[in-house]
PDB file of C-alpha atoms in Angstrom:
ATOM      1  CA  MET A   4      60.386  73.916 100.892  1.00  0.00           C
ATOM      2  CA  ASN A   5      61.722  71.012  98.694  1.00  0.00           C
ATOM      3  CA  LEU A   6      60.308  71.794  95.075  1.00  0.00           C
ATOM      4  CA  CYS A   7      59.769  69.267  92.422  1.00  0.00           C
ATOM      5  CA  ILE A   8      58.552  69.675  88.820  1.00  0.00           C
ATOM      6  CA  TYR A   9      55.481  67.630  88.320  1.00  0.00           C
ATOM      7  CA  ALA A  10      54.728  67.821  84.643  1.00  0.00           C
ATOM      8  CA  THR A  11      55.509  70.058  81.782  1.00  0.00           C
ATOM      9  CA  THR A  12      53.310  71.220  78.626  1.00  0.00           C
ATOM     10  CA  ASP A  13      55.232  72.431  75.575  1.00  0.00           C
ATOM     11  CA  VAL A  14      53.878  75.654  74.063  1.00  0.00           C
ATOM     12  CA  ALA A  15      56.678  76.063  71.474  1.00  0.00           C
ATOM     13  CA  GLU A  16      56.389  78.399  68.273  1.00  0.00           C
ATOM     14  CA  GLU A  17      57.445  77.132  64.832  1.00  0.00           C
ATOM     15  CA  GLY A  18      61.237  77.897  64.679  1.00  0.00           C
ATOM     16  CA  ALA A  19      61.672  78.051  68.174  1.00  0.00           C
ATOM     17  CA  ILE A  20      64.609  76.088  69.908  1.00  0.00           C
ATOM     18  CA  THR A  21      63.677  73.410  71.822  1.00  0.00           C
ATOM     19  CA  PHE A  22      64.605  72.802  75.689  1.00  0.00           C
ATOM     20  CA  GLU A  23      63.565  70.806  78.472  1.00  0.00           C
ATOM     21  CA  VAL A  24      63.348  71.657  82.518  1.00  0.00           C
ATOM     22  CA  LEU A  25      63.968  69.009  84.632  1.00  0.00           C
ATOM     23  CA  PRO A  26      64.201  68.686  88.587  1.00  0.00           C
ATOM     24  CA  GLY A  27      67.697  69.743  89.853  1.00  0.00           C
ATOM     25  CA  GLU A  28      70.063  67.840  91.917  1.00  0.00           C
ATOM     26  CA  ALA A  29      69.590  70.153  94.793  1.00  0.00           C
ATOM     27  CA  PRO A  30      66.328  70.970  96.473  1.00  0.00           C
ATOM     28  CA  GLY A  31      64.653  74.098  94.880  1.00  0.00           C
ATOM     29  CA  THR A  32      66.491  73.945  91.863  1.00  0.00           C
ATOM     30  CA  ILE A  33      65.624  73.065  88.025  1.00  0.00           C
ATOM     31  CA  THR A  34      68.139  71.886  85.340  1.00  0.00           C
ATOM     32  CA  VAL A  35      67.445  73.644  82.122  1.00  0.00           C
ATOM     33  CA  ILE A  36      69.013  71.590  79.078  1.00  0.00           C
ATOM     34  CA  ALA A  37      68.851  73.459  75.689  1.00  0.00           C
ATOM     35  CA  PRO A  38      71.337  71.904  73.046  1.00  0.00           C
ATOM     36  CA  ASP A  39      70.615  73.865  70.236  1.00  0.00           C
ATOM     37  CA  ALA A  40      71.595  77.557  71.295  1.00  0.00           C
ATOM     38  CA  ASP A  41      74.603  79.366  72.260  1.00  0.00           C
ATOM     39  CA  GLU A  42      73.161  81.910  74.780  1.00  0.00           C
ATOM     40  CA  ARG A  43      69.878  82.010  76.032  1.00  0.00           C
ATOM     41  CA  ALA A  44      67.673  83.938  78.451  1.00  0.00           C
ATOM     42  CA  VAL A  45      65.571  81.796  80.530  1.00  0.00           C
ATOM     43  CA  THR A  46      62.818  83.645  82.140  1.00  0.00           C
ATOM     44  CA  ILE A  47      60.214  82.240  84.914  1.00  0.00           C
ATOM     45  CA  LEU A  48      56.731  83.432  84.984  1.00  0.00           C
ATOM     46  CA  ASP A  49      54.100  82.728  87.610  1.00  0.00           C
ATOM     47  CA  GLY A  50      50.386  81.968  87.096  1.00  0.00           C
ATOM     48  CA  SER A  51      49.539  85.884  86.383  1.00  0.00           C
ATOM     49  CA  GLY A  52      52.593  86.373  84.080  1.00  0.00           C
ATOM     50  CA  ARG A  53      54.676  88.040  86.299  1.00  0.00           C
ATOM     51  CA  GLN A  54      58.210  87.497  85.877  1.00  0.00           C
ATOM     52  CA  VAL A  55      59.744  85.900  89.130  1.00  0.00           C
ATOM     53  CA  ALA A  56      63.257  84.617  87.829  1.00  0.00           C
ATOM     54  CA  VAL A  57      65.593  85.393  84.898  1.00  0.00           C
ATOM     55  CA  ASP A  58      68.576  83.874  84.066  1.00  0.00           C
ATOM     56  CA  VAL A  59      71.310  83.954  80.849  1.00  0.00           C
ATOM     57  CA  ILE A  60      72.628  80.712  80.316  1.00  0.00           C
ATOM     58  CA  HIS A  61      75.842  79.713  78.081  1.00  0.00           C
ATOM     59  CA  ASP A  62      76.001  76.053  78.450  1.00  0.00           C
ATOM     60  CA  GLN A  63      73.747  72.983  77.114  1.00  0.00           C
ATOM     61  CA  ARG A  64      72.820  72.352  80.518  1.00  0.00           C
ATOM     62  CA  SER A  65      72.386  75.024  83.255  1.00  0.00           C
ATOM     63  CA  THR A  66      70.842  75.218  87.020  1.00  0.00           C
ATOM     64  CA  MET A  67      68.192  77.824  88.367  1.00  0.00           C
ATOM     65  CA  ASP A  68      67.493  78.213  91.812  1.00  0.00           C
ATOM     66  CA  LEU A  69      63.846  78.653  92.347  1.00  0.00           C
ATOM     67  CA  GLY A  70      63.781  77.908  96.066  1.00  0.00           C
ATOM     68  CA  HIS A  71      62.097  81.204  96.893  1.00  0.00           C
ATOM     69  CA  LEU A  72      59.097  80.404  94.781  1.00  0.00           C
ATOM     70  CA  ASN A  73      55.890  78.758  96.285  1.00  0.00           C
ATOM     71  CA  ALA A  74      54.383  75.855  94.945  1.00  0.00           C
ATOM     72  CA  GLY A  75      52.041  76.405  91.917  1.00  0.00           C
ATOM     73  CA  ALA A  76      52.082  76.743  88.162  1.00  0.00           C
ATOM     74  CA  TYR A  77      54.961  78.195  86.377  1.00  0.00           C
ATOM     75  CA  VAL A  78      55.881  78.934  82.728  1.00  0.00           C
ATOM     76  CA  ALA A  79      59.726  78.863  81.821  1.00  0.00           C
ATOM     77  CA  ARG A  80      60.251  80.745  78.481  1.00  0.00           C
ATOM     78  CA  LEU A  81      63.503  80.427  76.582  1.00  0.00           C
ATOM     79  CA  GLN A  82      64.632  82.900  74.250  1.00  0.00           C
ATOM     80  CA  ALA A  83      67.842  82.714  71.823  1.00  0.00           C
ATOM     81  CA  ARG A  84      68.940  84.976  69.426  1.00  0.00           C
ATOM     82  CA  GLY A  85      67.590  84.869  66.394  1.00  0.00           C
ATOM     83  CA  ALA A  86      64.912  82.324  67.454  1.00  0.00           C
ATOM     84  CA  SER A  87      61.414  82.261  68.182  1.00  0.00           C
ATOM     85  CA  PRO A  88      60.656  82.034  72.072  1.00  0.00           C
ATOM     86  CA  HIS A  89      59.904  78.756  73.451  1.00  0.00           C
ATOM     87  CA  ALA A  90      57.904  78.000  76.543  1.00  0.00           C
ATOM     88  CA  LEU A  91      57.160  75.219  78.780  1.00  0.00           C
ATOM     89  CA  ARG A  92      54.438  74.962  81.358  1.00  0.00           C
ATOM     90  CA  PHE A  93      55.339  73.346  84.730  1.00  0.00           C
ATOM     91  CA  PHE A  94      54.308  72.755  88.429  1.00  0.00           C
ATOM     92  CA  LEU A  95      56.291  73.167  91.220  1.00  0.00           C
ATOM     93  CA  LEU A  96      54.825  71.120  94.272  1.00  0.00           C
ATOM     94  CA  ASP A  97      55.768  71.045  98.070  1.00  0.00           C
ATOM     95  CA  ARG A  98      57.205  67.558  98.875  1.00  0.00           C
TER      96      ARG A  98
END
């Protein structure tokens, strides 16, 4: 399956670190860009709120493999030390 991001919706809280979720260079991956934090945990939740992927990223730009996920709606939640959580809703489509 080749997945792509269709759209994102920002659901940030006040004081949250901003980030972006973009289609990755390889099929089934996403690129997470979070320039304002040192170490961040990125959690991917499915439509029912179940955690389906998690990664701790240390760079401003990191790749996550989501090739195991089905097409559908997901939430990427970023949590950085000392900051409020920030989440983006996005859709993975089967191309």
